[in-house]
PDB file of C-alpha atoms and ligand atoms in Angstrom:
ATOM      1  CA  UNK R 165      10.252-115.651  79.907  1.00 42.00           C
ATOM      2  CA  UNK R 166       8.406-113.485  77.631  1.00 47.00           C
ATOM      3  CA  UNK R 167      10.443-111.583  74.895  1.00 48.00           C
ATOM      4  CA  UNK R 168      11.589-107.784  74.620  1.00 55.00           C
ATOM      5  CA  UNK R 169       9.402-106.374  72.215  1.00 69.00           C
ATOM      6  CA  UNK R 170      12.695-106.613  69.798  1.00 86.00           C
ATOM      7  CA  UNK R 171      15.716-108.626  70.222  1.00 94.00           C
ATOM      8  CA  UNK R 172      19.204-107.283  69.575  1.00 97.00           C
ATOM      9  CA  UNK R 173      22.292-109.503  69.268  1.00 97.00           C
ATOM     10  CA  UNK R 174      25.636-108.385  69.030  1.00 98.00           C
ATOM     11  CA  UNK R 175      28.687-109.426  67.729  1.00 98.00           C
ATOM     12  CA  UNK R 176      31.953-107.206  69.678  1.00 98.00           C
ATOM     13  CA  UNK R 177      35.111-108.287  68.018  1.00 98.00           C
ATOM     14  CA  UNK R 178      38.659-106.549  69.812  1.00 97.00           C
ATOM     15  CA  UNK R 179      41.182-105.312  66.565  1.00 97.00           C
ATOM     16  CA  UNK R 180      44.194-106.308  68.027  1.00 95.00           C
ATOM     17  CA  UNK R 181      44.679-109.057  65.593  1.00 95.00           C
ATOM     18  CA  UNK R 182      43.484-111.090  62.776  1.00 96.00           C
ATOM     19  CA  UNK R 183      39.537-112.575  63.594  1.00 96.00           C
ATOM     20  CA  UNK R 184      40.334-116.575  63.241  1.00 95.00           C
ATOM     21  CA  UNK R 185      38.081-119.627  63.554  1.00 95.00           C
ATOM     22  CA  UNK R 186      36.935-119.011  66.956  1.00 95.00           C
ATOM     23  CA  UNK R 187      35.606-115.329  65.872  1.00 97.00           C
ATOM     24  CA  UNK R 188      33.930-117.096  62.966  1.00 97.00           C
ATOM     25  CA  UNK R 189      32.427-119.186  64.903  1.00 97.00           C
ATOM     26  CA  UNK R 190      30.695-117.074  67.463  1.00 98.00           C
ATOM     27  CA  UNK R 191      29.894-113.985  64.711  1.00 98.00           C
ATOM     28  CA  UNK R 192      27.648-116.697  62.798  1.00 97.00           C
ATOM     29  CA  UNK R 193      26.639-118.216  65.632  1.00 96.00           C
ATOM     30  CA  UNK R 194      25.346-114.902  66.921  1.00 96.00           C
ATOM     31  CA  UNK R 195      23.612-113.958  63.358  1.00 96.00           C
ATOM     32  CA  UNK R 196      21.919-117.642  63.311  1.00 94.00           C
ATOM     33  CA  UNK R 197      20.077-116.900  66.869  1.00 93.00           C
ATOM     34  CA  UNK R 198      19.465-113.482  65.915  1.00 94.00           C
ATOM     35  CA  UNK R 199      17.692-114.756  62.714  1.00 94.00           C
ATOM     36  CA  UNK R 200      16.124-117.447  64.251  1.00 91.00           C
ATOM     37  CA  UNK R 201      14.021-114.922  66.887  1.00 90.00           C
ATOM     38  CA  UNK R 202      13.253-112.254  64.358  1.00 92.00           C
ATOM     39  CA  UNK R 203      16.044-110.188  66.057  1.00 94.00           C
ATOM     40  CA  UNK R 204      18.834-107.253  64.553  1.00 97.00           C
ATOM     41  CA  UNK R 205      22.501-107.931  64.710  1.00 98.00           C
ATOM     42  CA  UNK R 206      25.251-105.259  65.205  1.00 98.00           C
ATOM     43  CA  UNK R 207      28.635-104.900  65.629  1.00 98.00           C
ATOM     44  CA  UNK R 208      30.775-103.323  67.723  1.00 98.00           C
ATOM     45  CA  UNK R 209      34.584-102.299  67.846  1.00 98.00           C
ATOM     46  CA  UNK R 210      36.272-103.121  71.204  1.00 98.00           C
ATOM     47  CA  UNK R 211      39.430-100.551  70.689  1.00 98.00           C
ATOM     48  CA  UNK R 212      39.656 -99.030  73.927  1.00 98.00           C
ATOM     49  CA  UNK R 213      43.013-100.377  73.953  1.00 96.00           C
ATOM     50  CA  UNK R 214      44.975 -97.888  72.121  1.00 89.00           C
ATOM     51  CA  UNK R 215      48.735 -99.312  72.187  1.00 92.00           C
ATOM     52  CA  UNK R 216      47.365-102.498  70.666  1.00 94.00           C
ATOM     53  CA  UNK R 217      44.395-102.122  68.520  1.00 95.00           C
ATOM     54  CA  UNK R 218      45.194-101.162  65.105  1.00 96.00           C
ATOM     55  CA  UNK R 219      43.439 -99.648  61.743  1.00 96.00           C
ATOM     56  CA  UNK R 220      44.530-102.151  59.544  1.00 97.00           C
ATOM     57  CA  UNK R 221      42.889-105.004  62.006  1.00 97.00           C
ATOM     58  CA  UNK R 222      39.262-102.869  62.450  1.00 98.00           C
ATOM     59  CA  UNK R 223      39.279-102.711  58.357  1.00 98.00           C
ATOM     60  CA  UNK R 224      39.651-106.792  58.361  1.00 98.00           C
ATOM     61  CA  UNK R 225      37.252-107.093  60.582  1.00 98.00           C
ATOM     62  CA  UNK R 226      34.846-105.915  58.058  1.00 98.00           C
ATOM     63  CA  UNK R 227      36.374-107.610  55.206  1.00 98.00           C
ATOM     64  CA  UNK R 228      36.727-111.028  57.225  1.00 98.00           C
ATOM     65  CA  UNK R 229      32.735-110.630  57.962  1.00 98.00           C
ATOM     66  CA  UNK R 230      31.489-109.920  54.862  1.00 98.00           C
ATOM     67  CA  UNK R 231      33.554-112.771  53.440  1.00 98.00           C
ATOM     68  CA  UNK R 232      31.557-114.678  55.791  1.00 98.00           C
ATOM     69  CA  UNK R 233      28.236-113.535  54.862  1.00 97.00           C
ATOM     70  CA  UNK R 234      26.983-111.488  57.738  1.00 98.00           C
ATOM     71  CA  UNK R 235      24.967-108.793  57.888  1.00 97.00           C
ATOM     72  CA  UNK R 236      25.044-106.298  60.467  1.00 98.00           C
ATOM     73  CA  UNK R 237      22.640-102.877  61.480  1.00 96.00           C
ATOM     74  CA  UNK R 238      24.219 -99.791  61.136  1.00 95.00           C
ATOM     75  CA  UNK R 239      25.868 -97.814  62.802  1.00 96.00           C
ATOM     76  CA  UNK R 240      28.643 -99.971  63.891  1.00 98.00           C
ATOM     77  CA  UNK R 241      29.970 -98.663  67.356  1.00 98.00           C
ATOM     78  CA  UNK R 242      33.118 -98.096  67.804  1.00 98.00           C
ATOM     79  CA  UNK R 243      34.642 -97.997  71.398  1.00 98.00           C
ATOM     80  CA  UNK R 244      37.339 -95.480  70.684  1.00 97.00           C
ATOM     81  CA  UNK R 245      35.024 -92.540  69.650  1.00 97.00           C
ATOM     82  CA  UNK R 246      32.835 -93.363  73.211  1.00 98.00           C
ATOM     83  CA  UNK R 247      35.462 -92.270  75.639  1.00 98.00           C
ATOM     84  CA  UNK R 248      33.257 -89.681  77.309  1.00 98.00           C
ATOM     85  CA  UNK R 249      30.278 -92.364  77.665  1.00 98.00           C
ATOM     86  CA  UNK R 250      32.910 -94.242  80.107  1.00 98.00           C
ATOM     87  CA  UNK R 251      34.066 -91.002  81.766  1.00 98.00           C
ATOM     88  CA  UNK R 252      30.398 -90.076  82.848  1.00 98.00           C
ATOM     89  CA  UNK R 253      30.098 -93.962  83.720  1.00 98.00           C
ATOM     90  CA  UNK R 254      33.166 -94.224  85.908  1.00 98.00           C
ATOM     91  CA  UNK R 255      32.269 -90.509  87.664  1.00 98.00           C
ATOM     92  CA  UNK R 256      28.898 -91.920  88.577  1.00 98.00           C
ATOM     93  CA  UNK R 257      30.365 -94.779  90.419  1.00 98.00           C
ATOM     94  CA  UNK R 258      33.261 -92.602  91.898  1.00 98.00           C
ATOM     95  CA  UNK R 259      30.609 -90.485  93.205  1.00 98.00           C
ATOM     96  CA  UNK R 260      28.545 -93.027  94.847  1.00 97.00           C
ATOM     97  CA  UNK R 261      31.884 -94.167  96.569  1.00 97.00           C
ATOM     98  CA  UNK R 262      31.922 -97.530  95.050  1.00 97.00           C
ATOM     99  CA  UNK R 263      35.619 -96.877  93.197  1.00 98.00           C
ATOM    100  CA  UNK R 264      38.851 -95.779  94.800  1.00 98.00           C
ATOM    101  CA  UNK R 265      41.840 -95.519  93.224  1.00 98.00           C
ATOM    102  CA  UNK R 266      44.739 -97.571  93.055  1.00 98.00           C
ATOM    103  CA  UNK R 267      48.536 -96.994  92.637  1.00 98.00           C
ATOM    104  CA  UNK R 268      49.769-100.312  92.857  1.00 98.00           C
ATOM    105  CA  UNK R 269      52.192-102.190  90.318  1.00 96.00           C
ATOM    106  CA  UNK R 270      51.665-105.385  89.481  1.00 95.00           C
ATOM    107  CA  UNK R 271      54.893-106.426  90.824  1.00 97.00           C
ATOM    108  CA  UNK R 272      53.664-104.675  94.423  1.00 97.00           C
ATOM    109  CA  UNK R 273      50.310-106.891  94.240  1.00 98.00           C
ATOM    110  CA  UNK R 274      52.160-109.831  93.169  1.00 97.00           C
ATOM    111  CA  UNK R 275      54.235-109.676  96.695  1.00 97.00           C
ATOM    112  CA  UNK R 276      51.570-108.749  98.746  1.00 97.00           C
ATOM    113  CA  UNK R 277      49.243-112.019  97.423  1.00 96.00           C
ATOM    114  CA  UNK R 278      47.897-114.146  99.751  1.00 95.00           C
ATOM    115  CA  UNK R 279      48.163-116.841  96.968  1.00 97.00           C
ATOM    116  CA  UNK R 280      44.143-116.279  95.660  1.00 97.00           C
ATOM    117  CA  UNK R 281      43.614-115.945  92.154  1.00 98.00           C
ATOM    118  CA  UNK R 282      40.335-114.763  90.083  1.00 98.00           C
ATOM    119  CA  UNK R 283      38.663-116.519  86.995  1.00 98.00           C
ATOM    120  CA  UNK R 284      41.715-115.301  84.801  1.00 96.00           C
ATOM    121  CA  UNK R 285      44.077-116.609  86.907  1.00 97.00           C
ATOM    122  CA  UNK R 286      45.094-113.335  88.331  1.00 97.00           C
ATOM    123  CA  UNK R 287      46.217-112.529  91.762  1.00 98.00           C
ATOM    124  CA  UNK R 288      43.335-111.364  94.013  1.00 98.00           C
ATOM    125  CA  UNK R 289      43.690-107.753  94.610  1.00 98.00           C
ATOM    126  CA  UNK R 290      45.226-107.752  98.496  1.00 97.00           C
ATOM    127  CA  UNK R 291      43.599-103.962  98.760  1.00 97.00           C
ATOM    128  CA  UNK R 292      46.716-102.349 100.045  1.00 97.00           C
ATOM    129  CA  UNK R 293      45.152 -98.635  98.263  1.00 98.00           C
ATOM    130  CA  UNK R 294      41.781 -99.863 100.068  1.00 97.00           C
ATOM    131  CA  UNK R 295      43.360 -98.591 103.096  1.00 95.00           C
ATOM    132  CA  UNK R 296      45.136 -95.294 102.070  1.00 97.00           C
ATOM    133  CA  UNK R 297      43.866 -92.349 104.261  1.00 97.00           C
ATOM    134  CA  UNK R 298      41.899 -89.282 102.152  1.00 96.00           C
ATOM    135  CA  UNK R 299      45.133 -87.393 102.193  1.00 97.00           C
ATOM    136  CA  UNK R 300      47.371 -89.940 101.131  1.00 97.00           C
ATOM    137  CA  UNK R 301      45.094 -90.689  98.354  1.00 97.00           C
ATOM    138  CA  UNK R 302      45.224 -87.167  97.238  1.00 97.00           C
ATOM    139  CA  UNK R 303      49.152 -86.573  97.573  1.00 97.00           C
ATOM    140  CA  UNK R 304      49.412 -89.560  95.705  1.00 97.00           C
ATOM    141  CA  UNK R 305      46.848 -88.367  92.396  1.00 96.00           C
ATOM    142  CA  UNK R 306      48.636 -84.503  92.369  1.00 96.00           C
ATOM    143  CA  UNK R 307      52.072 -86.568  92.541  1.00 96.00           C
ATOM    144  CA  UNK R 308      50.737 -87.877  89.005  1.00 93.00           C
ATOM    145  CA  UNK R 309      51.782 -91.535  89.652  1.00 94.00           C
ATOM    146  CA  UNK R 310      49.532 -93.611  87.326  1.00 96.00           C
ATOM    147  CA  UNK R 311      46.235 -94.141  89.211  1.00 98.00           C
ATOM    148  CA  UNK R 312      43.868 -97.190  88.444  1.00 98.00           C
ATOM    149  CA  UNK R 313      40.071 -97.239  89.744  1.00 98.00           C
ATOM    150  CA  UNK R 314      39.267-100.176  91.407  1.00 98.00           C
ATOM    151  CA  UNK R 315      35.490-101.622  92.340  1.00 98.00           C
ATOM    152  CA  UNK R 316      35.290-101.972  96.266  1.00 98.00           C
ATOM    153  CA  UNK R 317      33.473-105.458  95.967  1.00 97.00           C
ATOM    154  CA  UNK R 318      33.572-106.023  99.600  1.00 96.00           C
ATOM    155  CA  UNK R 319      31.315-102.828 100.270  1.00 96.00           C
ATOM    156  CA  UNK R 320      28.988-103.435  97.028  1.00 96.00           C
ATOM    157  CA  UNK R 321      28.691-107.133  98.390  1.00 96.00           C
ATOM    158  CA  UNK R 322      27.621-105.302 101.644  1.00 93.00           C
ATOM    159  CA  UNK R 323      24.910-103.695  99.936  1.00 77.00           C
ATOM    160  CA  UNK R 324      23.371-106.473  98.552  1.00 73.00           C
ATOM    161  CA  UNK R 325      23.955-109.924  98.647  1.00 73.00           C
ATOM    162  CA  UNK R 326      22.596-111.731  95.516  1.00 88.00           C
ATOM    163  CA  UNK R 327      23.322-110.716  92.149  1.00 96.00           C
ATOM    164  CA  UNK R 328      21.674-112.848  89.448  1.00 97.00           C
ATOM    165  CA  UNK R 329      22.276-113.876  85.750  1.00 98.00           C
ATOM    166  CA  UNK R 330      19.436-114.529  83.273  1.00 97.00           C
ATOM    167  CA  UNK R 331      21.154-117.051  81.000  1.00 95.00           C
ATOM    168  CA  UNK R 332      19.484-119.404  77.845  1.00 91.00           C
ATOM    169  CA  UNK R 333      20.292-121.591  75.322  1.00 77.00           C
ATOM    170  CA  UNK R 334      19.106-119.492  72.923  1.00 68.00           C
ATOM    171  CA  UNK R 335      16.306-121.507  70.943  1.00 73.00           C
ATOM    172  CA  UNK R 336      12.359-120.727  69.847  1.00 72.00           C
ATOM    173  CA  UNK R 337      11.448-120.454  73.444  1.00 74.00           C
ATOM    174  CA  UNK R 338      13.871-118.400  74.484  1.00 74.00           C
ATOM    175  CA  UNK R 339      13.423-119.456  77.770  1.00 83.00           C
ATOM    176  CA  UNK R 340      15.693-118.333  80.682  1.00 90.00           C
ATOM    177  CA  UNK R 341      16.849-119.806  83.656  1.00 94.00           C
ATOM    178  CA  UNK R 342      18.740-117.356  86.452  1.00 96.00           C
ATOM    179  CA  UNK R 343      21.352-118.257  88.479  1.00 95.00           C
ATOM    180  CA  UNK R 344      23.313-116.074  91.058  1.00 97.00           C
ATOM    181  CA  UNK R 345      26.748-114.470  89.958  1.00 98.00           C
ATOM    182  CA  UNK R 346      29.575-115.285  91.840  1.00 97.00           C
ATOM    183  CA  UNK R 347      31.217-111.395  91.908  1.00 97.00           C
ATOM    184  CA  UNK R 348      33.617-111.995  94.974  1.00 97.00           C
ATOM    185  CA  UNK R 349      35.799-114.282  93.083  1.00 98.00           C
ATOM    186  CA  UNK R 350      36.785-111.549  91.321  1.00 98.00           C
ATOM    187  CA  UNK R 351      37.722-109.136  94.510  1.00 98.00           C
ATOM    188  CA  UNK R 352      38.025-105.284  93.822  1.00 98.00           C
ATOM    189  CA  UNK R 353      38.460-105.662  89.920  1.00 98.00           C
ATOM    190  CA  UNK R 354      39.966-102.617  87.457  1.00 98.00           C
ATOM    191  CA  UNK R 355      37.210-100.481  86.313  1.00 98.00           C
ATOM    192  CA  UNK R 356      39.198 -97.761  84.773  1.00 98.00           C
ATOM    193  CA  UNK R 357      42.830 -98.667  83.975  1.00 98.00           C
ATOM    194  CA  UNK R 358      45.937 -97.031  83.791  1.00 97.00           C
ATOM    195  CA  UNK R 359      46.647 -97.326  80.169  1.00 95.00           C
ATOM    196  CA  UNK R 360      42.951 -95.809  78.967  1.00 96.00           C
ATOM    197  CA  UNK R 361      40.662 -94.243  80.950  1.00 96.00           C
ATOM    198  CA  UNK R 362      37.867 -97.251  81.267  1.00 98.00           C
ATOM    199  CA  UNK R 363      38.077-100.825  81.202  1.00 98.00           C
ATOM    200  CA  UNK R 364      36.388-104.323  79.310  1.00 98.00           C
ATOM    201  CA  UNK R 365      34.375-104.462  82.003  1.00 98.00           C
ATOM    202  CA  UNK R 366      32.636-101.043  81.942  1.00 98.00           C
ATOM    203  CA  UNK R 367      32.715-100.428  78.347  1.00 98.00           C
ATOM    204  CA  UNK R 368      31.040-103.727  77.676  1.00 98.00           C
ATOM    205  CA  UNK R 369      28.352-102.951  79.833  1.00 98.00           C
ATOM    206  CA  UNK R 370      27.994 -99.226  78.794  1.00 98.00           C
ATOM    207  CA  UNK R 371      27.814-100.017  75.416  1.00 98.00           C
ATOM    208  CA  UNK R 372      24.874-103.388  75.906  1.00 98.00           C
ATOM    209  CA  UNK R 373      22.838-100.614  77.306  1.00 98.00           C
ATOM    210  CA  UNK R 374      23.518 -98.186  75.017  1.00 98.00           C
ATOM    211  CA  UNK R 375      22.949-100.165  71.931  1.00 98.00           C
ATOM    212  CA  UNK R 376      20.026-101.999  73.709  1.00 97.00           C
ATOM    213  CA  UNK R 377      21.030-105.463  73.714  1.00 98.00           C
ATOM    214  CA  UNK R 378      18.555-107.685  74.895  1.00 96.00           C
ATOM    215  CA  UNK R 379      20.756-111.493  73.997  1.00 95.00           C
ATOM    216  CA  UNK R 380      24.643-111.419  74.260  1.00 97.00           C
ATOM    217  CA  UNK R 381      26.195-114.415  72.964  1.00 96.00           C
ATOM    218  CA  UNK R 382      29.825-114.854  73.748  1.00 97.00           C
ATOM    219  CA  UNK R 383      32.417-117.826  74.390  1.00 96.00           C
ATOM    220  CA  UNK R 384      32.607-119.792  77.741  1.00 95.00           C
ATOM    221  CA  UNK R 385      35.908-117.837  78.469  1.00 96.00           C
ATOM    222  CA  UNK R 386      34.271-114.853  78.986  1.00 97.00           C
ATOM    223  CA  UNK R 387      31.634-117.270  81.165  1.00 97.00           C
ATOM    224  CA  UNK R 388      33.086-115.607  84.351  1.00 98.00           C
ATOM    225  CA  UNK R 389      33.101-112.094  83.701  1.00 98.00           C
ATOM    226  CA  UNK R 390      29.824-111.946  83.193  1.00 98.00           C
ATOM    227  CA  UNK R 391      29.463-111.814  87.177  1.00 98.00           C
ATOM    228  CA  UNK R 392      31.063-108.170  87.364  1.00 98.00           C
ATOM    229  CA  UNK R 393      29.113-107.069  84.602  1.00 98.00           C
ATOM    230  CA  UNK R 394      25.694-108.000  86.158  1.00 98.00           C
ATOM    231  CA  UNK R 395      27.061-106.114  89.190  1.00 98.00           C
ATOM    232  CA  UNK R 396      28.004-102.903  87.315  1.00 98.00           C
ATOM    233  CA  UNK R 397      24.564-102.722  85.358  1.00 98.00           C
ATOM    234  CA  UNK R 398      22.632-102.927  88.818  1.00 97.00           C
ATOM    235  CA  UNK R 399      25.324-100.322  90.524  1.00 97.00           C
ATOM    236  CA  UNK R 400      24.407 -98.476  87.390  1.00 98.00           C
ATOM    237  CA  UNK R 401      20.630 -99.094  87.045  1.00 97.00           C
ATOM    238  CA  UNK R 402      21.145-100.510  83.558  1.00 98.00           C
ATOM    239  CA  UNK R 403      19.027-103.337  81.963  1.00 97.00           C
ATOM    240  CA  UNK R 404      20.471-106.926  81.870  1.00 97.00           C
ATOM    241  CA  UNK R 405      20.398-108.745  79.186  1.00 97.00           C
ATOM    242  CA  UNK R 406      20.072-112.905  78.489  1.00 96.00           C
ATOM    243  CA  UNK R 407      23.877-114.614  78.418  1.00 97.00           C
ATOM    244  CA  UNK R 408      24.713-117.565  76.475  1.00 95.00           C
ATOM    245  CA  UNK R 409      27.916-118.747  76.664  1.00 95.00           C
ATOM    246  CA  UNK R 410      28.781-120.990  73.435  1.00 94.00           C
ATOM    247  CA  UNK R 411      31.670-123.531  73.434  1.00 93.00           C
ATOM    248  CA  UNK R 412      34.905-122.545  72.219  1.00 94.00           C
ATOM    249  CA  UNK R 413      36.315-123.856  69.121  1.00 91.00           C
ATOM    250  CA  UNK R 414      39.480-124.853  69.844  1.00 86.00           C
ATOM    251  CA  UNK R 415      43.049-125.906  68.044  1.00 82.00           C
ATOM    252  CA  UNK R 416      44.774-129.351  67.366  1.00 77.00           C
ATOM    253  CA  UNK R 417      46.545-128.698  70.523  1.00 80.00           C
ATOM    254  CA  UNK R 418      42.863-128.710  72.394  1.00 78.00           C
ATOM    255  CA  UNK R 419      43.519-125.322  73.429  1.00 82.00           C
ATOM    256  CA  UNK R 420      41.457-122.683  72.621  1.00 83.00           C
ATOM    257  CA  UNK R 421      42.295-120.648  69.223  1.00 80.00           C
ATOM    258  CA  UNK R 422      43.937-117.292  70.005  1.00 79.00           C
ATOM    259  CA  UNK R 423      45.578-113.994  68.325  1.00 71.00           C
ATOM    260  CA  UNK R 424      48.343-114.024  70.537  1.00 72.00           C
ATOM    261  CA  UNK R 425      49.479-118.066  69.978  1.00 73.00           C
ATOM    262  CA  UNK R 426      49.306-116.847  65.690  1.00 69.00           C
ATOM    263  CA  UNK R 427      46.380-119.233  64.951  1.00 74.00           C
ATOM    264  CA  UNK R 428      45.476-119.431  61.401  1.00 89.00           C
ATOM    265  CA  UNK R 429      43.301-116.030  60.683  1.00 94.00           C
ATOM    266  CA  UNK R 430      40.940-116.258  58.727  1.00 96.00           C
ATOM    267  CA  UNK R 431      42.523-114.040  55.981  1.00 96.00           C
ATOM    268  CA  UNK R 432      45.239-116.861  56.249  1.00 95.00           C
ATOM    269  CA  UNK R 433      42.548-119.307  55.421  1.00 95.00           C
ATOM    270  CA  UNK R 434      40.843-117.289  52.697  1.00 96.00           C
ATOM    271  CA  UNK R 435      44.498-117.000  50.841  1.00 94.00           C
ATOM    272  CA  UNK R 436      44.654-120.720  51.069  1.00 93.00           C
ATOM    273  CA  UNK R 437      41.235-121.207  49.224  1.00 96.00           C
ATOM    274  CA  UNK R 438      38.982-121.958  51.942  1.00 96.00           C
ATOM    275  CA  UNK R 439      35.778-120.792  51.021  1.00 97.00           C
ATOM    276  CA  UNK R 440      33.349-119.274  53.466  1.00 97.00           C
ATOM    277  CA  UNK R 441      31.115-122.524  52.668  1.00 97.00           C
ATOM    278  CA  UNK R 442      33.849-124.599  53.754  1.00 96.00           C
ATOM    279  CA  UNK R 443      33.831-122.445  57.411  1.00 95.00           C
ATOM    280  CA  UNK R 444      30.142-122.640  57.954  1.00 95.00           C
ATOM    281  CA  UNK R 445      30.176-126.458  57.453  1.00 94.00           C
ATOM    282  CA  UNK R 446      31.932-127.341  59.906  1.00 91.00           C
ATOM    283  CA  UNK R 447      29.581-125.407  62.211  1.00 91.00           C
ATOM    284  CA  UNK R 448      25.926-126.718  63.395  1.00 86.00           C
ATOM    285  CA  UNK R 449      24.362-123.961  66.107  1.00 84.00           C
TER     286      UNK R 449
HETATM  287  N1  LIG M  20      35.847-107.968  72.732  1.00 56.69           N
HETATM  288  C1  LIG M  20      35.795-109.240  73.381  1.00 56.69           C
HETATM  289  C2  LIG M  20      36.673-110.226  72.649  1.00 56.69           C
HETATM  290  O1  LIG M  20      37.011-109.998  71.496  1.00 56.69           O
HETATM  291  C3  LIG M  20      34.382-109.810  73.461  1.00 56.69           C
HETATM  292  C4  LIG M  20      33.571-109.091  74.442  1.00 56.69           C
HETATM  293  C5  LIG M  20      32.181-109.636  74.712  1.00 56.69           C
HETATM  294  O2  LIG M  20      31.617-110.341  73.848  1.00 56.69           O
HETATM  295  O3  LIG M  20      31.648-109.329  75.757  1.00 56.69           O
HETATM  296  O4  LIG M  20      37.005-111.231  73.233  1.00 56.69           O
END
């Protein structure tokens, strides 16, 4: 594979919690490949979550990084402040058809399951709001009962049949090797939630174009997801860039380190006296 002209990493932290281990791990991890190929680093803020992101957790994100030594290209983007990017996103697939909305609670799709889950271990969406008539869909959105857009995979699967992912280890050569994504696993995922008006998905592949990022290096758990977004940058005619998907570091429990579960944060570690030096050794990329 030859190389973009200039490589751009990114490193895309959420601020709903303290950055631990894990974060550490895949923020240096990012900077050492970006180094390596001559490439710029930046960072973005992942706040579209409102009710759980916080200021206090975006300003440790920068303190927590600069502990650790990186170095990041201005500007930093922050989700929050993009809203309207996602708006014109989500209208653009509304108005090719390839969204509809749904009304359904999670308790509704949870009875109407056939049993199928996705990646995450959610229920497969059963499409009961597939099937609403145009007027039912519209009594329902002027009623003003919270309305989700969902991505009708069936008919996008339709369209075209193979989606691919470039993915590399990434190393001097760079080299990539494609494989196809496996989107229907993931049925007719949320594209624009209730609870803020766009989604991970969409955002994250919004922003990759936006900021032009040509390698995104991420943890295995997000391994999965990267099928939708492949699907949404073609639906969207946006560039793809290379996926690596780096190993998780995980806790003395062998499960993987998390905000939610408390894991030691990293500001936890720094008040203990672990020194950055201490993190990066126990890391080899
Ligand atoms: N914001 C996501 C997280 O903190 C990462 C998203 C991505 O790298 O695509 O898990």
């Amino acid at each position: 594979m030859s190389l973009p002209s200039r490589t751009i990493f990114r490193f895309a932290p959420s601020p709903n919690g303290l950055l631990h281990l894990g974060h550490a791990y895949s923020a240096l991890y990012t900077q050492h490949w970006a180094r390596a190929l001559g490439g710029a680093f930046v960072l973005r803020i992942e706040d579209i979550d409102i009710a759980r992101c916080r200021l206090e957790f975006v300003e440790a994100v920068f303190v927590d990084l600069q502990w650790l030594g990186l170095e990041w290209s201005a500007p930093v983007r922050r989700q929050s402040e993009h809203f309207s990017d996602y708006l014109a996103a989500a209208d653009a697939l509304r108005s090719k058809g390839l969204l509809y909305p749904c009304f359904c609670s999670r308790a509704e799709i949870r009875a109407a399951s056939d049993g199928r889950v996705d990646p995450d271990g959610a229920p497969i969406y059963p499409g009961t709001c597939r099937h609403l008539s145009g007027r039912e869909r519209l009594e329902k959105l002027e009623s003003g009962v919270p309305v989700q857009w969902r991505l009708d995979m069936g008919q996008v699967l339709d369209g075209k049949k193979e989606f691919v992912i470039r993915e590399a280890m990434p190393d001097p050569s760079c080299a990539a090797v494609e494989r196809p994504a496996e989107p229907g696993r993931w049925g007719d995922v949320v594209i624009v939630r209730k609870d803020t008006p766009t989604s991970y998905h969409l955002s994250v592949v919004v922003d990759d174009a936006i900021q032009g990022i040509t390698h995104v290096t991420r943890g295995t758990d997000l391994y999965a997801s990267t099928d939708i977004h492949v699907v949404l940058q073609n639906l969207m005619d946006l560039p793809s860039p290379v996926y690596t998907h780096h190993r998780l570091i995980v806790g003395a429990d062998a499960e993987k380190l998390s905000k939610s579960k408390g894991s030691e944060s990293l500001a936890g570690l720094r008040a203990l006296g672990i020194t950055p030096e201490d993190i990066t050794a126990q890391f080899s990329f």
